[in-house]
Tab-separated table of C-alpha atoms and ligand atoms in Angstrom:
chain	number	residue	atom	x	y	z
A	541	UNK	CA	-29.100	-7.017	10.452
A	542	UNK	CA	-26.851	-8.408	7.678
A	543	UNK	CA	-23.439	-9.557	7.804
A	544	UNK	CA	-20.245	-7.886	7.010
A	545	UNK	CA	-19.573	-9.702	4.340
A	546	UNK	CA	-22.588	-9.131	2.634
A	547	UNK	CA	-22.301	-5.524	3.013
A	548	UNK	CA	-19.216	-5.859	1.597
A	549	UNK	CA	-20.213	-7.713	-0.940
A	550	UNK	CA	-23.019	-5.102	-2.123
A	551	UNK	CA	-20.164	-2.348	-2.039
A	552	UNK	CA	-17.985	-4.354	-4.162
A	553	UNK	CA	-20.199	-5.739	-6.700
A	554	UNK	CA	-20.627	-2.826	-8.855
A	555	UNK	CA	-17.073	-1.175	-8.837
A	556	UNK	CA	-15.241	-0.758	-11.792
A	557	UNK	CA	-11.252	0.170	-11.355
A	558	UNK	CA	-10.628	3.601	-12.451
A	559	UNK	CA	-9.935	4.119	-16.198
A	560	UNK	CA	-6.318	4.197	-16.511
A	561	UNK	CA	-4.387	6.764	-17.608
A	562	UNK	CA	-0.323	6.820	-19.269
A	563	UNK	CA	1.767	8.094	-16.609
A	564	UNK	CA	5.408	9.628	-15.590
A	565	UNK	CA	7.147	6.548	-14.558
A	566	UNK	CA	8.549	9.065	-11.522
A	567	UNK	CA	4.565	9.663	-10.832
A	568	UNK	CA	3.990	5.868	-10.819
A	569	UNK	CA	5.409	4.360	-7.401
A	570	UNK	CA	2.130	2.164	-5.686
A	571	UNK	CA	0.285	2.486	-8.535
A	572	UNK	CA	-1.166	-0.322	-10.310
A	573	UNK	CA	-0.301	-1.047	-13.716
A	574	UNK	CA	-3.287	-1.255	-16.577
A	575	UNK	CA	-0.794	-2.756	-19.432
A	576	UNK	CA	1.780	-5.439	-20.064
A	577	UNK	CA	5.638	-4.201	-20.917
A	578	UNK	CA	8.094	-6.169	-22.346
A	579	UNK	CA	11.554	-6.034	-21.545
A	580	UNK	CA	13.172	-4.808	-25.356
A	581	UNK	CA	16.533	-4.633	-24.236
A	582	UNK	CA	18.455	-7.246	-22.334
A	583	UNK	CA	19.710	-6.192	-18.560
A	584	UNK	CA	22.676	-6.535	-18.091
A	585	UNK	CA	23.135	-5.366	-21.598
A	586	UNK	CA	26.124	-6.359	-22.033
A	587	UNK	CA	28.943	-8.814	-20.293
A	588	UNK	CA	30.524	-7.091	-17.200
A	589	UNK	CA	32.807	-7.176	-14.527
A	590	UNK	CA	31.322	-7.214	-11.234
A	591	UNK	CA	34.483	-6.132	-9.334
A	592	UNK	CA	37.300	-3.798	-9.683
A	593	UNK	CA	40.423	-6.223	-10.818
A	594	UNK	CA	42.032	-8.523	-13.427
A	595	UNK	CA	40.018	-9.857	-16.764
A	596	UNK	CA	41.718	-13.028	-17.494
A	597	UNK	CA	41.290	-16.033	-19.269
A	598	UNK	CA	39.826	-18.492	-16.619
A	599	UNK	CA	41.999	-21.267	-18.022
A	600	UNK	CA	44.671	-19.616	-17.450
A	601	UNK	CA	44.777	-19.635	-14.150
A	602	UNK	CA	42.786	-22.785	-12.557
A	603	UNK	CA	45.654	-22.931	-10.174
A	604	UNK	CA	47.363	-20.450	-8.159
A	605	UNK	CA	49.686	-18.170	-8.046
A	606	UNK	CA	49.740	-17.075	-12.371
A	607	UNK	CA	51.749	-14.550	-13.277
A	608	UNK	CA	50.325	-12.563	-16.231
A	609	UNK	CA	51.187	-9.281	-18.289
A	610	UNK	CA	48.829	-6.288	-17.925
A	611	UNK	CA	47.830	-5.237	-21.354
A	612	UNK	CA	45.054	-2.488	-20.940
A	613	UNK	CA	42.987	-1.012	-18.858
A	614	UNK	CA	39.167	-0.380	-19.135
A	615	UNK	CA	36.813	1.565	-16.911
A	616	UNK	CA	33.031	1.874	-16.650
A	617	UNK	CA	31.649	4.022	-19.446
A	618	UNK	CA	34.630	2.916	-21.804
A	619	UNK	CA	35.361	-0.241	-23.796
A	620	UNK	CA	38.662	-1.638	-24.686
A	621	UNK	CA	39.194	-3.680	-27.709
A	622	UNK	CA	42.684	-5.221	-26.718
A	623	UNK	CA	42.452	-8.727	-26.858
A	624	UNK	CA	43.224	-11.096	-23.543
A	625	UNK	CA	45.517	-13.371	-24.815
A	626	UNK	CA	47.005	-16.517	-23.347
A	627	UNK	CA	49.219	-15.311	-20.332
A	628	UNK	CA	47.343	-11.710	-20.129
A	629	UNK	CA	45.232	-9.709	-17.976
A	630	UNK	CA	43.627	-6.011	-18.454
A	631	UNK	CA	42.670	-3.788	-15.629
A	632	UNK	CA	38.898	-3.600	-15.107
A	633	UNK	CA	36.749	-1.741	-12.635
A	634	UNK	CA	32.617	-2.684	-11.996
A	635	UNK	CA	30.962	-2.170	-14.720
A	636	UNK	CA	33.366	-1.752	-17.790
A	637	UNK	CA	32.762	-4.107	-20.306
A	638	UNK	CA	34.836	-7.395	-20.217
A	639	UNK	CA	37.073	-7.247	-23.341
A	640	UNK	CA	37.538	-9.528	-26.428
A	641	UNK	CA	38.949	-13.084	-25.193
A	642	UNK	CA	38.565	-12.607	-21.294
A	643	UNK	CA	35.512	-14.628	-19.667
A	644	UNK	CA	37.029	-14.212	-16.141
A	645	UNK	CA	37.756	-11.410	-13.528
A	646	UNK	CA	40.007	-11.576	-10.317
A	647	UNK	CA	39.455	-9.087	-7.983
A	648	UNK	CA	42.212	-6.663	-7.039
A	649	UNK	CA	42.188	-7.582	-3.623
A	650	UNK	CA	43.226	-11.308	-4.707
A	651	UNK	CA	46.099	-9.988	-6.667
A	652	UNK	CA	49.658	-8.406	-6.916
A	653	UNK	CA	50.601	-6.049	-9.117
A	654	UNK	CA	54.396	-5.595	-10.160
A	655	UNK	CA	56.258	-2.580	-8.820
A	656	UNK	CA	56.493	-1.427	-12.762
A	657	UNK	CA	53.170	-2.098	-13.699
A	658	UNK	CA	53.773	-4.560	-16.195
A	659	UNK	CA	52.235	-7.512	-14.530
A	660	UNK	CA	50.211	-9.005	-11.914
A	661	UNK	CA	49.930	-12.077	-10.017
A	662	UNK	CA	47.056	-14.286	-9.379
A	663	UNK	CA	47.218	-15.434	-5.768
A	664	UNK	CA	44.751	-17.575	-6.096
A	665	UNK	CA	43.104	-20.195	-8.623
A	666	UNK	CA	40.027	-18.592	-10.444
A	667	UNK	CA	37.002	-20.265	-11.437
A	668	UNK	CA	36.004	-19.660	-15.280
A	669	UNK	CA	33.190	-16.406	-15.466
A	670	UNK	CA	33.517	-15.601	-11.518
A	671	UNK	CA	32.642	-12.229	-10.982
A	672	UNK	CA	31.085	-11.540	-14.682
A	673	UNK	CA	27.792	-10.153	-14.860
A	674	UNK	CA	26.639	-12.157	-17.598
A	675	UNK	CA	24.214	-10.347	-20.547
A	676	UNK	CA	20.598	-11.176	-19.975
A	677	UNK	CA	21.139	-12.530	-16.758
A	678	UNK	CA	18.099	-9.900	-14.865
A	679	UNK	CA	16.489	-10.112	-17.945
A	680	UNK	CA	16.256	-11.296	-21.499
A	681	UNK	CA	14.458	-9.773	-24.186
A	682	UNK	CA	10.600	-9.912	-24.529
A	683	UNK	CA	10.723	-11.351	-21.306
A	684	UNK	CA	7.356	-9.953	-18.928
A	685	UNK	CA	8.428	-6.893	-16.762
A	686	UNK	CA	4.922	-5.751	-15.988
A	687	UNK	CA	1.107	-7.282	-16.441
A	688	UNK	CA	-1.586	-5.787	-15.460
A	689	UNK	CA	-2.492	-5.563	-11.756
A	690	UNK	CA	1.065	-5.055	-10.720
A	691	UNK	CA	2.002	-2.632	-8.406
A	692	UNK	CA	4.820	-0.460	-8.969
A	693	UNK	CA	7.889	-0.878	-6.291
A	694	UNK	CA	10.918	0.962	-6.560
A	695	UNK	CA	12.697	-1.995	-8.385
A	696	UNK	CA	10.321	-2.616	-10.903
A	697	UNK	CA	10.350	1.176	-11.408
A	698	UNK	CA	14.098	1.531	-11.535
A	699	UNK	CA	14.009	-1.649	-13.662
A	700	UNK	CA	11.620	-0.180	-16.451
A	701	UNK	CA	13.630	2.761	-16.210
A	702	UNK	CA	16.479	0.852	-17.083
A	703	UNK	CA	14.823	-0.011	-20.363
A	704	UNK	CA	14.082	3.357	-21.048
A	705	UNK	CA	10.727	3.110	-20.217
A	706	UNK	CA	9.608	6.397	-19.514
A	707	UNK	CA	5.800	6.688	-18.812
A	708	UNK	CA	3.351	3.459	-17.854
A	709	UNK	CA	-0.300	3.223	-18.232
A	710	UNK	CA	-1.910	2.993	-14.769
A	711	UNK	CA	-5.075	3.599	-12.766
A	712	UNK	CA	-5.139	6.867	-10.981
A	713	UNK	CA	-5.270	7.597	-7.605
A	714	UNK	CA	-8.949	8.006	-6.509
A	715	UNK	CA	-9.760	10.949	-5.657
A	716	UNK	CA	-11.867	10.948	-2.439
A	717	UNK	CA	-14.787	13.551	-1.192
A	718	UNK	CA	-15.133	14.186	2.334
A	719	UNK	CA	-18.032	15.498	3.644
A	720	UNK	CA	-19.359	15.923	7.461
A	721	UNK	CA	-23.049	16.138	8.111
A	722	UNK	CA	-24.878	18.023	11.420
A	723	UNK	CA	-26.275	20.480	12.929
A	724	UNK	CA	-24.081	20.427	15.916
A	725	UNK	CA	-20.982	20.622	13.872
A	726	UNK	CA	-18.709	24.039	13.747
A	727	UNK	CA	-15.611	25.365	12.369
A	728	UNK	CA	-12.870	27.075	13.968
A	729	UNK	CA	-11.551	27.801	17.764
A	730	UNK	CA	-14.269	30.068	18.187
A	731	UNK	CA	-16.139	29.551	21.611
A	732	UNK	CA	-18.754	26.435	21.441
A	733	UNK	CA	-22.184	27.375	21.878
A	734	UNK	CA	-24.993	25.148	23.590
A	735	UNK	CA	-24.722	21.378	22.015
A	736	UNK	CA	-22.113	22.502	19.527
A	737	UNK	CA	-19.039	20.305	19.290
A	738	UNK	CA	-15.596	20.289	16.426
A	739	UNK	CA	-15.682	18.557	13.312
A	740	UNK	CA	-13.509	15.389	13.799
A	741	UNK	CA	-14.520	12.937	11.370
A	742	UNK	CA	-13.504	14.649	8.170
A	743	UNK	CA	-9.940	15.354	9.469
A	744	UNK	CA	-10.331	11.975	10.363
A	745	UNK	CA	-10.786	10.859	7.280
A	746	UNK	CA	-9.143	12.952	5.356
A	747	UNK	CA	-6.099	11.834	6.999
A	748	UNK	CA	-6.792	8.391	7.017
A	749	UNK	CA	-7.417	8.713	3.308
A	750	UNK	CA	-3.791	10.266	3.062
A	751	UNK	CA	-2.430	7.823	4.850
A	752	UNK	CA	-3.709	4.701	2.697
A	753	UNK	CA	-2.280	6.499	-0.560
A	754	UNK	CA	-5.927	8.230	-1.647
A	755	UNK	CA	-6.349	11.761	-2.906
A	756	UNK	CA	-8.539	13.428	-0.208
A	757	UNK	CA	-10.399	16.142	-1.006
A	758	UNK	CA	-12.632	18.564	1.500
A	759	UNK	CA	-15.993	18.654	0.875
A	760	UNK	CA	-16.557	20.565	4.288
A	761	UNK	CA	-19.602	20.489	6.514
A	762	UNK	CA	-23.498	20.230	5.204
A	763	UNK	CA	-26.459	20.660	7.507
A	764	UNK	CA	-28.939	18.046	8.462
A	765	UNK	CA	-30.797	19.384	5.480
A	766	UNK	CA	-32.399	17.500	2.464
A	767	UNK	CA	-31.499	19.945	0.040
A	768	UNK	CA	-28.667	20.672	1.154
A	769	UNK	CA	-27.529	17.474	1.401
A	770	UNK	CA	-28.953	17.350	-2.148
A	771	UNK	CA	-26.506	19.773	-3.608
A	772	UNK	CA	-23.435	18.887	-1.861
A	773	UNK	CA	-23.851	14.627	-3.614
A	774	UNK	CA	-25.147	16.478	-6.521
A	775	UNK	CA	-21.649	18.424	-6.724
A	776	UNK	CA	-19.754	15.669	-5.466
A	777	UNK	CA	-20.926	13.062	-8.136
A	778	UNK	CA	-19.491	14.867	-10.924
A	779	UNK	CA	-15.863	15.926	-9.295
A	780	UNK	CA	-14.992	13.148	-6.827
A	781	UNK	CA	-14.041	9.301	-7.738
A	782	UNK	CA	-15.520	8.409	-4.559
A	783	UNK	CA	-17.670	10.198	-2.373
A	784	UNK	CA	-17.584	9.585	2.190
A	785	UNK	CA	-19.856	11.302	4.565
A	786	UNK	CA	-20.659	10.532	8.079
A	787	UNK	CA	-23.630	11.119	10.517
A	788	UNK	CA	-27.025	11.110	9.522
A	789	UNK	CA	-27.303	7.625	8.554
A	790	UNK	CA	-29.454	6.036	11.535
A	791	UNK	CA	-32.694	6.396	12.888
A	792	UNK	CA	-32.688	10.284	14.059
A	793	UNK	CA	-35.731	12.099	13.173
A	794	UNK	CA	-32.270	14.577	11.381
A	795	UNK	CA	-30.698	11.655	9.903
A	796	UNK	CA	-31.555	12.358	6.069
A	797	UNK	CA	-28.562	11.261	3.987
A	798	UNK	CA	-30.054	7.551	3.759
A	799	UNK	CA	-33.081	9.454	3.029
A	800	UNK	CA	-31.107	11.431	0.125
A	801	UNK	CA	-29.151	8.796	-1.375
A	802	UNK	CA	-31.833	6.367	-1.454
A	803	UNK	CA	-33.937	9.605	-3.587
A	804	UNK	CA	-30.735	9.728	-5.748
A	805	UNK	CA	-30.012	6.925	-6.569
A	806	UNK	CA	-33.107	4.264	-6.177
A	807	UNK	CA	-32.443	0.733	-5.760
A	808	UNK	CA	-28.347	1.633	-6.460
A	809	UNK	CA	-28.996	2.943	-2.630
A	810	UNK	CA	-29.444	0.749	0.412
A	811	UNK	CA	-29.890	1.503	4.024
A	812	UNK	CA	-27.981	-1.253	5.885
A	813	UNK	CA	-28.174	-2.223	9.935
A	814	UNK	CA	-24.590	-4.013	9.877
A	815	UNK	CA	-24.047	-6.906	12.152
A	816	UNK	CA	-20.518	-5.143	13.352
A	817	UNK	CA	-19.743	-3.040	16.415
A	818	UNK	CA	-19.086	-0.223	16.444
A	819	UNK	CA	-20.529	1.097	13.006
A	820	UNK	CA	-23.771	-0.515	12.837
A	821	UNK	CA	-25.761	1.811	10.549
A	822	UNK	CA	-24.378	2.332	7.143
A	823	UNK	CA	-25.845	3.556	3.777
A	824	UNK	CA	-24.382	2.779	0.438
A	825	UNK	CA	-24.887	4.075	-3.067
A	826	UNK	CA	-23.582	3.855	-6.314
A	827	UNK	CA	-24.094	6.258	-9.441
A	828	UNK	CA	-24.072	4.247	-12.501
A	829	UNK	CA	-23.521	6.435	-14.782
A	830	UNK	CA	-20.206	7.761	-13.136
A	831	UNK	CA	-18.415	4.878	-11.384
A	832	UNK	CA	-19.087	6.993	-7.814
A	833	UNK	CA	-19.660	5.055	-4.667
A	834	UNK	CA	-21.072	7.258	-2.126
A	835	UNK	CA	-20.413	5.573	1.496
A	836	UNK	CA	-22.945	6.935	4.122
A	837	UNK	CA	-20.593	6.123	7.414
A	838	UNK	CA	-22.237	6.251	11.340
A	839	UNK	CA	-21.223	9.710	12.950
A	840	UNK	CA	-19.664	8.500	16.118
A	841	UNK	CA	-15.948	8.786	15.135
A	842	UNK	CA	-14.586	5.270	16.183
A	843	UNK	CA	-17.783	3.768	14.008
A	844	UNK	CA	-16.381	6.314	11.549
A	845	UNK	CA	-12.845	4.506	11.489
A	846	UNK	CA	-14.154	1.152	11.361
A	847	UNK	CA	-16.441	1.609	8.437
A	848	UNK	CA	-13.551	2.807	6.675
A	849	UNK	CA	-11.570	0.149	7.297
A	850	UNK	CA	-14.413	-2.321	6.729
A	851	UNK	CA	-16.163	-1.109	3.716
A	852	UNK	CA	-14.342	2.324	2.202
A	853	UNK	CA	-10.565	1.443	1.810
A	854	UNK	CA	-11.512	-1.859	0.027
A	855	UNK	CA	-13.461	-0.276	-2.179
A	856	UNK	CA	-11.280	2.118	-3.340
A	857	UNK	CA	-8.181	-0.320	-3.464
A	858	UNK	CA	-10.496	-1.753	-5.802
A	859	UNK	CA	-11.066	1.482	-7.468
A	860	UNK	CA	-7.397	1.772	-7.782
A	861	UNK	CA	-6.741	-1.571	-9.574
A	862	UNK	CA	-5.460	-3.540	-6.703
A	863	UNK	CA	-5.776	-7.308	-6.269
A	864	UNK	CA	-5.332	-7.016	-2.721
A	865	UNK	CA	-7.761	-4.769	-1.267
A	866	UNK	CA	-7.496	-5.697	2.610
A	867	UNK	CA	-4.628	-5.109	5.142
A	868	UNK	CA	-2.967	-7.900	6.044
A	869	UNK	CA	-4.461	-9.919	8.756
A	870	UNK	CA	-2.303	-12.170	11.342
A	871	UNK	CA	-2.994	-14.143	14.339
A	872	UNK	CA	-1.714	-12.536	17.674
A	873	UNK	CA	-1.628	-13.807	21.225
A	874	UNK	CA	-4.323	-11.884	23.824
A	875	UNK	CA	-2.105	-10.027	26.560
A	876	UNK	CA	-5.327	-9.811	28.681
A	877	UNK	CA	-9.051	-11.203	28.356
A	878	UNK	CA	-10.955	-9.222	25.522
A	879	UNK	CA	-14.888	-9.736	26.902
A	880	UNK	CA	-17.520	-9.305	25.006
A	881	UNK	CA	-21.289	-10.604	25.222
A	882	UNK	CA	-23.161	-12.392	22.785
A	883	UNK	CA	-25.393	-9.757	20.339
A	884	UNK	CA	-24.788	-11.380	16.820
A	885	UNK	CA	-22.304	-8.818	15.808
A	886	UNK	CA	-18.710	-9.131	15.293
A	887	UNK	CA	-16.656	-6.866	16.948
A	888	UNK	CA	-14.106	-4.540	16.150
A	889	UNK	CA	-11.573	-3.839	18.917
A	890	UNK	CA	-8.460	-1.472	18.553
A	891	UNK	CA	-5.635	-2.769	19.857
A	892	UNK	CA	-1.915	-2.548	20.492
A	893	UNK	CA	0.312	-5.693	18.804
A	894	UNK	CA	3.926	-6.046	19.370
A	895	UNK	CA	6.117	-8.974	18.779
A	896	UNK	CA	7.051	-10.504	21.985
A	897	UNK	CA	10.482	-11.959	23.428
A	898	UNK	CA	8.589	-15.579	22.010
A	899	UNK	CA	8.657	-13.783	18.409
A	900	UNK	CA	4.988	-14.244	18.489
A	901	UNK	CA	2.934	-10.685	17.993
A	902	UNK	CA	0.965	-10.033	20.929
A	903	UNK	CA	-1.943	-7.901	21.577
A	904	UNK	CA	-3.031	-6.031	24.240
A	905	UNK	CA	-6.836	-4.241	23.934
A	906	UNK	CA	-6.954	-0.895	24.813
A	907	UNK	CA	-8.342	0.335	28.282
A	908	UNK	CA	-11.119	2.647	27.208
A	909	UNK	CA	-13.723	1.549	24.709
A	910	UNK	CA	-16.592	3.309	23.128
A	911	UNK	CA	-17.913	5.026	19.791
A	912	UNK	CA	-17.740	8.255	20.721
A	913	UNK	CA	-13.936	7.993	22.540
A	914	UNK	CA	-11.884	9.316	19.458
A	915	UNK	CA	-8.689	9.855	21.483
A	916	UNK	CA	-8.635	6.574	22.984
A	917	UNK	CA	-8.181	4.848	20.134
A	918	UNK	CA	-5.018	7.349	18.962
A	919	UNK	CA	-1.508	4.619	19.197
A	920	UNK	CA	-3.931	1.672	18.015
A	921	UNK	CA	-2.111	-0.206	15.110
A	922	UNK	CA	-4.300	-3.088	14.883
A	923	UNK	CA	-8.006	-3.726	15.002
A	924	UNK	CA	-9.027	-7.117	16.760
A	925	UNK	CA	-12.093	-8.735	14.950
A	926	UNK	CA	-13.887	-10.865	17.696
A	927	UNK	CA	-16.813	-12.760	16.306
A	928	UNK	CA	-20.436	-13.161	17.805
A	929	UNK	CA	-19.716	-14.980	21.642
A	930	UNK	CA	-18.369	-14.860	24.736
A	931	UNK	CA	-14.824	-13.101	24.016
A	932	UNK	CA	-11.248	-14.397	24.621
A	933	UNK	CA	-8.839	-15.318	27.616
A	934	UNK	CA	-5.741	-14.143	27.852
A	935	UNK	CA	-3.164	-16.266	25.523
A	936	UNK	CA	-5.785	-17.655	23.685
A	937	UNK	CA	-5.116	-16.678	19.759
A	938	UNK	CA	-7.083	-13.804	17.984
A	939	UNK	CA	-6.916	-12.624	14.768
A	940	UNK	CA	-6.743	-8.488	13.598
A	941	UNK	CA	-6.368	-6.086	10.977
A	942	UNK	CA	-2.897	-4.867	10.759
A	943	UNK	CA	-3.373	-0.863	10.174
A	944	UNK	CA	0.200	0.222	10.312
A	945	UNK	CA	3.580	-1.753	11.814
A	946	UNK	CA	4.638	1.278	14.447
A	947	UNK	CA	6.218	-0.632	17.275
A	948	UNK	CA	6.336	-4.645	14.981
A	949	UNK	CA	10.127	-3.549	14.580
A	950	UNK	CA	11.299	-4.429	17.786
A	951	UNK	CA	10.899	-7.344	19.890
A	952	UNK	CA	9.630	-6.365	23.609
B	2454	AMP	P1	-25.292	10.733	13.714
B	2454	AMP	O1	-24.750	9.514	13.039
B	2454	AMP	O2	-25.442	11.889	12.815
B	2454	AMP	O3	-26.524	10.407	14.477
B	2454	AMP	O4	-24.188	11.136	14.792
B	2454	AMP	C1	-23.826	10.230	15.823
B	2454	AMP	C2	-22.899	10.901	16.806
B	2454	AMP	O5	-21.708	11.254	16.165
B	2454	AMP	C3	-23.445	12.187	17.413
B	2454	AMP	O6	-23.027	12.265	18.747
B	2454	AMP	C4	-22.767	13.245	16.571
B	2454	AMP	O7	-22.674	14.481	17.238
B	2454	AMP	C5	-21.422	12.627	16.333
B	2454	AMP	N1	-20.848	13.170	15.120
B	2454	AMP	C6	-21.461	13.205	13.924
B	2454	AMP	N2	-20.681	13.777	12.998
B	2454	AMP	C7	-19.519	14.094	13.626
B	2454	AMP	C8	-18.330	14.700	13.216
B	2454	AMP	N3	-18.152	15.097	11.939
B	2454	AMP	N4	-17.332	14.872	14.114
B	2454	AMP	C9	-17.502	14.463	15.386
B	2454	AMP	N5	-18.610	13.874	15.833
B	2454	AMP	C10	-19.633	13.700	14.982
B	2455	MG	MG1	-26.167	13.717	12.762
């Protein structure tokens, strides 16, 4: 048996990120960037007023109440060229430009207009350039708005779009095969004959590759045959980024895809006995000559999950540029005992986490464990990682995979 981390480790080693590709800045959101933009324009771009009011001189008003006359008015879109002299004010909503000679704005709400119009009073003292956007103040030009490895948010996006920035050089989204291997697997609603069961990994999968931000696509199901199993990683190589299948991985006299990827691909191919549970037996391969990792995951669905989680959606994080290629992992109180017995594996234990009425996140195991006990798992959003020993007590501190926040948004 070999640890995680070393399996992890062999997975890693070889990837390359995808090459990148220019992109529709819309198309961009979570994608990571392959190029360095700087900002050519500065934002603001020009001077401002942040508030619909009075552009003043500040001196003229450092105490209050200042009566002044109203000489223009300018509104966002327009510009007004009327200076602000001494004793003056021009109407100015968010946005418009602040006009020649005022460096000051007083919001409406602070002041009084006349019942003609012709002037307003300050009620208060103003403090030189309150409520100015000032030009440059987000950013100044040549200043660093992207390097590569960043991930694009909705601000930087809107923010690059500000520039005018219309497309961005990225890494694509991998695009993921999914393929299910056995004998026993069917399609359809169709009555189950003798030792027959429903495909569940690949929707499985393919969801769980949705979910994480991954192009799935179906490879469908291939029999526990050599050839067959030939064809379908033959096909898969050329048209797929990345390549999962599950089953046929451990030591069934039907378990061939080791046996096929290992013909493939030759010492790029190894057979691995993990020191996790569940999820033990896992095969990986990697075609050279395409950039294709090929992840051989254990059949039983839960072992199916967790070698995703372990070894798959790291990879391909990797694949698609990221720097951070793990979910976030926090430290969480037990709810009840988690046992376990010494085997020199680390376990992997779905769980429940919720933050508690201590603002701690707390984590209760769930009731039913076992490879083969798909459902049971379904609500999990966190997977416990228990290393090699005699488990946890209740309260004592754990630490788990975050997989998604459902129920972290309230406190319980
Ligand atoms: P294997 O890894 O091929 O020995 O399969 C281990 C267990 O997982 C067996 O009980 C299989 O029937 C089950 N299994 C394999 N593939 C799937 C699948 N696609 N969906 C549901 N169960 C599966
Ligand atoms: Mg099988």
């Amino acid at each position: 048996m070999i640890a995680a981390e070393e399996a992890r480790s062999f997975v890693l080693a070889p990837l390359r990120p995808l090459a990148p590709l220019e992109c529709a800045l819309a198309e961009t959101i979570d994608l990571v960037a392959a190029c360095t933009v700087y900002a050519t324009e500065p934002a603001p771009s020009f001077t401002n007023s942040a508030m619909d009011g009075f552009a003043v001189r500040g001196s003229d008003a450092t105490t209050g109440p200042t009566r002044l006359r109203i000489v223009d008015s300018v509104f966002a879109g327009e510009s007004s060229a009327v200076v602000v002299g001494v004793g003056e004010a021009t109407r100015i909503m968010t946005g418009a430009p602040l006009p020649p000679g005022a460096d000051t704005v007083c919001p409406r709400e602070d002041a009084v207009v006349d019942e003609d119009g012709h002037f307003v009073t300050l009620q208060r003292a103003v403090v030189s350039g309150d409520c100015v956007r000032q030009v440059g103040e987000d950013l100044s030009v040549g200043q660093t708005l992207v390097s590569p490895g960043d991930v694009v948010d909705p601000a930087l996006l809107g923010a690059l779009a500000a520039q005018g920035v219309a497309s961005l050089l990225v890494h694509p989204v991998p695009r993921v095969g999914v393929l299910s291997t056995g004998n026993e697997l069917v399609e359809g609603a169709g009555r189950l004959g003798p030792g027959q069961i429903r495909d569940s990994n690949r929707p499985t999968l393919l969801a769980a590759l949705r979910q994480s931000g991954f192009a799935a696509i179906d490879l469908g199901t291939v029999r526990d045959s050599r050839d067959d199993l030939r064809t379908a990683f033959e096909h898969a190589r050329t048209t797929c980024d990345a390549v999962i299948s599950t089953g046929g991985v451990s030591a069934g006299d039907a378990d061939f895809v080791k046996v096929v990827l290992a013909e493939l691909f030759l010492e790029r191919a190894r057979s691995m006995q993990v020191a996790i549970r569940p999820g033990k037996p896992f095969t990986f391969a990697y075609d050279e000559s395409t950039n294709t990792p090929f992840f051989g995951l254990a059949g039983n669905p839960v072992s199916t999950l967790v070698g995703f989680e372990l070894f798959v959606r790291p990879a391909l994080r990797h694949l698609a540029g990221h720097r951070d290629l793990d979910r976030p992992i926090l430290s969480m109180v037990l709810d009840d005992d988690l046992d376990r017995r010494p085997d020199g594996k680390l376990h992997l234990v779905h769980g429940v986490c919720r933050i508690g009425d201590d603002g701690l996140v707390h984590v209760e195991r769930l009731a039913r464990r076992g490879s083969h006990l798909l459902f049971a798992v379904a609500g999990a959003n966190c997977l416990i990682v228990a290393p090699d020993g005699a488990g946890y007590r209740a309260g004592e501190t754990v630490r788990a995979l975050l997989l998604d926040d459902r129920g972290l948004n309230v406190v319980a």
